Amino acid sequence: MAGAIRRAGNPGRSGHALAIRSARDLFVARERLAELFGVKDSSRFVFTGNATEALNQAIKGILRRGDHVVTTSVEHNSVMRPLRRMEKAGVRVTVVPASPDGAVEAKAVAAAIRKKTRLVAVVHASNVTGAIQPVGEILRIARKAGAYTLVDASQTAGSIPLSLSGLSADLVAAPGHKGLLGPQGTGFLYIREGVPLVPLIEGGTGSRSESDRQPDFLPDAFESGTLNSVGIAGLSFSLAWLLRRGIDRIRRKETDLLEELVEGVGRTGGVTAYGPREPSRRASVVSFLVEGMDPGEVGRRLEKGFGVLVRAGLHCSPNSHRTLGTFPEGTVRVSPGPFTTREDISRFLQGLRKIAASRR
Ligand SMILES: Cc1ncc(COP(=O)(O)O)c(C=O)c1O
């Protein structure tokens, strides 16, 4: 990133050496993204500032007045808030309830689809319970019904293998800063060929500059204005690391840690864990509550006493907490990553036991 800021030519904007070099770096980052998600044509990936921007582009760029959308009760607000806005513009929204462990049944999604359903939007795995949704089945059902599909892969990109050529999703969004291990301020939207998406933002792209109309080809159609090439350089570096390491290997490691974590949290008296019990059915997050103790207080004690940083509260997903019955206080969420060790898990569990015991 320091190198990128030192030689920050604007990709596609000039013919000088620095601009060409930046354009090449950008291309390499896009190619790495395509390789990681099993897509041949890297131009189908457009860079965004975060997952929220990608999700807004997907939702607002595909829906029109009179359309119907099916989504679930465990979506992040970056899906729900744009959908609520679209309701004001004449779009109908059906929210399919998830089970108390946060999982959605594909047949419930099927039952919610109507003639006018234009979009089925589903999170790949909940950022609250970690529950992995049956996206393959949901996408097949949606496609058969003639609806477009949007997968929010924010909690899984980079930590659970995801081949977009096998998945047949029309639109996939994720941030760069979570499992993809990149810097904040990066993200992407994957747009399948033939999806009639309208850009939310138009402007200079450095291409077809003789025309005052937005180019219709990717990625330019959805990348107006100067990109965050410094952030993308960081993302490119972490993508290269992920490609070398292999997502399968990361997933195996995180599943082992999850097993210890879920078991340890479950065995701690006075603590309730949420989400599927089997680590294979969950992404690398575990949500829990200590009986009679505010989640924020548990988070503070874990940090102060044990050096463990967790996220407490509603996780920008109030509907998930309504589904779990943990609204409005929320839960405490602990999330092992590729650099988490067994010792980290033990330290966390030790801390949790002490906190729970002090309460009782
Ligand atoms: C499931 C889910 N969707 C969307 C987002 C939004 O991501 P961002 O903050 O990059 O916009 C997050 C963030 O953690 C998330 O977990």
mmCIF file of N, CA, C and O in Angstrom, residues 325-360:
data_model
loop_
_atom_site.group_PDB
_atom_site.id
_atom_site.type_symbol
_atom_site.label_atom_id
_atom_site.label_comp_id
_atom_site.label_asym_id
_atom_site.label_seq_id
_atom_site.Cartn_x
_atom_site.Cartn_y
_atom_site.Cartn_z
ATOM 1 N N GLY A 325 -34.414 -13.982 19.440
ATOM 2 C CA GLY A 325 -34.992 -13.607 20.734
ATOM 3 C C GLY A 325 -34.000 -12.850 21.596
ATOM 4 O O GLY A 325 -34.120 -12.824 22.822
ATOM 5 N N THR A 326 -32.978 -12.236 20.986
ATOM 6 C CA THR A 326 -31.960 -11.513 21.753
ATOM 7 C C THR A 326 -32.020 -10.005 21.503
ATOM 8 O O THR A 326 -31.068 -9.282 21.822
ATOM 9 N N PHE A 327 -33.122 -9.552 20.919
ATOM 10 C CA PHE A 327 -33.328 -8.119 20.685
ATOM 11 C C PHE A 327 -33.942 -7.507 21.944
ATOM 12 O O PHE A 327 -34.799 -8.148 22.550
ATOM 13 N N PRO A 328 -33.604 -6.322 22.410
ATOM 14 C CA PRO A 328 -32.703 -5.348 21.792
ATOM 15 C C PRO A 328 -31.272 -5.358 22.344
ATOM 16 O O PRO A 328 -30.441 -4.602 21.845
ATOM 17 N N GLU A 329 -30.970 -6.215 23.328
ATOM 18 C CA GLU A 329 -29.616 -6.157 23.913
ATOM 19 C C GLU A 329 -28.555 -6.714 22.965
ATOM 20 O O GLU A 329 -27.418 -6.294 22.972
ATOM 21 N N GLY A 330 -28.971 -7.722 22.158
ATOM 22 C CA GLY A 330 -27.999 -8.365 21.275
ATOM 23 C C GLY A 330 -27.215 -9.446 21.993
ATOM 24 O O GLY A 330 -27.639 -9.946 23.052
ATOM 25 N N THR A 331 -26.069 -9.786 21.445
ATOM 26 C CA THR A 331 -25.233 -10.860 22.000
ATOM 27 C C THR A 331 -23.766 -10.406 21.983
ATOM 28 O O THR A 331 -23.462 -9.319 21.523
ATOM 29 N N VAL A 332 -22.913 -11.304 22.465
ATOM 30 C CA VAL A 332 -21.468 -11.108 22.318
ATOM 31 C C VAL A 332 -21.042 -12.057 21.201
ATOM 32 O O VAL A 332 -21.473 -13.208 21.175
ATOM 33 N N ARG A 333 -20.213 -11.570 20.298
ATOM 34 C CA ARG A 333 -19.806 -12.420 19.161
ATOM 35 C C ARG A 333 -18.290 -12.536 19.120
ATOM 36 O O ARG A 333 -17.583 -11.540 19.141
ATOM 37 N N VAL A 334 -17.836 -13.765 19.053
ATOM 38 C CA VAL A 334 -16.398 -14.010 18.981
ATOM 39 C C VAL A 334 -16.127 -14.702 17.634
ATOM 40 O O VAL A 334 -16.887 -15.561 17.193
ATOM 41 N N SER A 335 -15.066 -14.272 16.959
ATOM 42 C CA SER A 335 -14.853 -14.722 15.574
ATOM 43 C C SER A 335 -13.402 -15.110 15.314
ATOM 44 O O SER A 335 -12.571 -14.241 15.063
ATOM 45 N N PRO A 336 -13.077 -16.404 15.386
ATOM 46 C CA PRO A 336 -11.705 -16.801 15.072
ATOM 47 C C PRO A 336 -11.390 -16.585 13.588
ATOM 48 O O PRO A 336 -12.260 -16.763 12.746
ATOM 49 N N GLY A 337 -10.165 -16.196 13.314
ATOM 50 C CA GLY A 337 -9.727 -15.984 11.931
ATOM 51 C C GLY A 337 -8.524 -16.845 11.630
ATOM 52 O O GLY A 337 -8.112 -17.662 12.464
ATOM 53 N N PRO A 338 -7.921 -16.665 10.453
ATOM 54 C CA PRO A 338 -6.817 -17.547 10.061
ATOM 55 C C PRO A 338 -5.576 -17.419 10.935
ATOM 56 O O PRO A 338 -4.725 -18.296 10.922
ATOM 57 N N PHE A 339 -5.461 -16.335 11.695
ATOM 58 C CA PHE A 339 -4.277 -16.184 12.555
ATOM 59 C C PHE A 339 -4.589 -16.481 14.028
ATOM 60 O O PHE A 339 -3.740 -16.308 14.892
ATOM 61 N N THR A 340 -5.812 -16.903 14.306
ATOM 62 C CA THR A 340 -6.176 -17.253 15.689
ATOM 63 C C THR A 340 -5.536 -18.602 16.036
ATOM 64 O O THR A 340 -5.490 -19.505 15.199
ATOM 65 N N THR A 341 -5.058 -18.711 17.278
ATOM 66 C CA THR A 341 -4.416 -19.968 17.698
ATOM 67 C C THR A 341 -5.294 -20.672 18.742
ATOM 68 O O THR A 341 -6.213 -20.068 19.303
ATOM 69 N N ARG A 342 -4.930 -21.936 19.009
ATOM 70 C CA ARG A 342 -5.623 -22.702 20.062
ATOM 71 C C ARG A 342 -5.467 -22.001 21.412
ATOM 72 O O ARG A 342 -6.378 -22.004 22.231
ATOM 73 N N GLU A 343 -4.279 -21.387 21.611
ATOM 74 C CA GLU A 343 -4.018 -20.674 22.880
ATOM 75 C C GLU A 343 -4.989 -19.488 23.017
ATOM 76 O O GLU A 343 -5.467 -19.195 24.112
ATOM 77 N N ASP A 344 -5.244 -18.834 21.904
ATOM 78 C CA ASP A 344 -6.202 -17.712 21.932
ATOM 79 C C ASP A 344 -7.570 -18.218 22.387
ATOM 80 O O ASP A 344 -8.254 -17.576 23.194
ATOM 81 N N ILE A 345 -7.971 -19.374 21.857
ATOM 82 C CA ILE A 345 -9.292 -19.926 22.204
ATOM 83 C C ILE A 345 -9.325 -20.277 23.698
ATOM 84 O O ILE A 345 -10.294 -19.982 24.396
ATOM 85 N N SER A 346 -8.229 -20.886 24.187
ATOM 86 C CA SER A 346 -8.203 -21.259 25.618
ATOM 87 C C SER A 346 -8.282 -20.010 26.485
ATOM 88 O O SER A 346 -8.977 -20.000 27.504
ATOM 89 N N ARG A 347 -7.538 -18.966 26.085
ATOM 90 C CA ARG A 347 -7.533 -17.734 26.881
ATOM 91 C C ARG A 347 -8.945 -17.144 26.922
ATOM 92 O O ARG A 347 -9.437 -16.710 27.949
ATOM 93 N N PHE A 348 -9.606 -17.173 25.767
ATOM 94 C CA PHE A 348 -10.967 -16.653 25.704
ATOM 95 C C PHE A 348 -11.897 -17.477 26.604
ATOM 96 O O PHE A 348 -12.668 -16.923 27.400
ATOM 97 N N LEU A 349 -11.792 -18.824 26.519
ATOM 98 C CA LEU A 349 -12.710 -19.675 27.295
ATOM 99 C C LEU A 349 -12.471 -19.527 28.796
ATOM 100 O O LEU A 349 -13.404 -19.493 29.592
ATOM 101 N N GLN A 350 -11.188 -19.395 29.142
ATOM 102 C CA GLN A 350 -10.839 -19.178 30.551
ATOM 103 C C GLN A 350 -11.491 -17.888 31.052
ATOM 104 O O GLN A 350 -12.110 -17.847 32.121
ATOM 105 N N GLY A 351 -11.340 -16.852 30.246
ATOM 106 C CA GLY A 351 -11.920 -15.549 30.587
ATOM 107 C C GLY A 351 -13.424 -15.650 30.727
ATOM 108 O O GLY A 351 -14.012 -15.142 31.699
ATOM 109 N N LEU A 352 -14.040 -16.327 29.775
ATOM 110 C CA LEU A 352 -15.499 -16.442 29.789
ATOM 111 C C LEU A 352 -15.972 -17.174 31.055
ATOM 112 O O LEU A 352 -16.931 -16.762 31.710
ATOM 113 N N ARG A 353 -15.257 -18.243 31.408
ATOM 114 C CA ARG A 353 -15.637 -19.009 32.613
ATOM 115 C C ARG A 353 -15.553 -18.125 33.854
ATOM 116 O O ARG A 353 -16.436 -18.140 34.697
ATOM 117 N N LYS A 354 -14.468 -17.341 33.926
ATOM 118 C CA LYS A 354 -14.298 -16.467 35.098
ATOM 119 C C LYS A 354 -15.403 -15.422 35.149
ATOM 120 O O LYS A 354 -15.957 -15.153 36.214
ATOM 121 N N ILE A 355 -15.705 -14.840 34.010
ATOM 122 C CA ILE A 355 -16.745 -13.794 33.965
ATOM 123 C C ILE A 355 -18.090 -14.390 34.372
ATOM 124 O O ILE A 355 -18.824 -13.824 35.186
ATOM 125 N N ALA A 356 -18.400 -15.580 33.812
ATOM 126 C CA ALA A 356 -19.698 -16.217 34.113
ATOM 127 C C ALA A 356 -19.762 -16.599 35.583
ATOM 128 O O ALA A 356 -20.801 -16.436 36.240
ATOM 129 N N ALA A 357 -18.639 -17.118 36.141
ATOM 130 C CA ALA A 357 -18.620 -17.534 37.547
ATOM 131 C C ALA A 357 -18.784 -16.314 38.464
ATOM 132 O O ALA A 357 -19.494 -16.393 39.470
ATOM 133 N N SER A 358 -18.147 -15.204 38.103
ATOM 134 C CA SER A 358 -18.221 -14.010 38.959
ATOM 135 C C SER A 358 -19.688 -13.547 39.035
ATOM 136 O O SER A 358 -20.148 -13.078 40.051
ATOM 137 N N ARG A 359 -20.372 -13.733 37.951
ATOM 138 C CA ARG A 359 -21.786 -13.308 37.887
ATOM 139 C C ARG A 359 -22.646 -14.159 38.828
ATOM 140 O O ARG A 359 -23.489 -13.669 39.533
ATOM 141 N N ARG A 360 -22.380 -15.461 38.796
ATOM 142 C CA ARG A 360 -23.230 -16.356 39.578
ATOM 143 C C ARG A 360 -22.860 -16.279 41.044
ATOM 144 O O ARG A 360 -23.598 -16.534 41.913
#
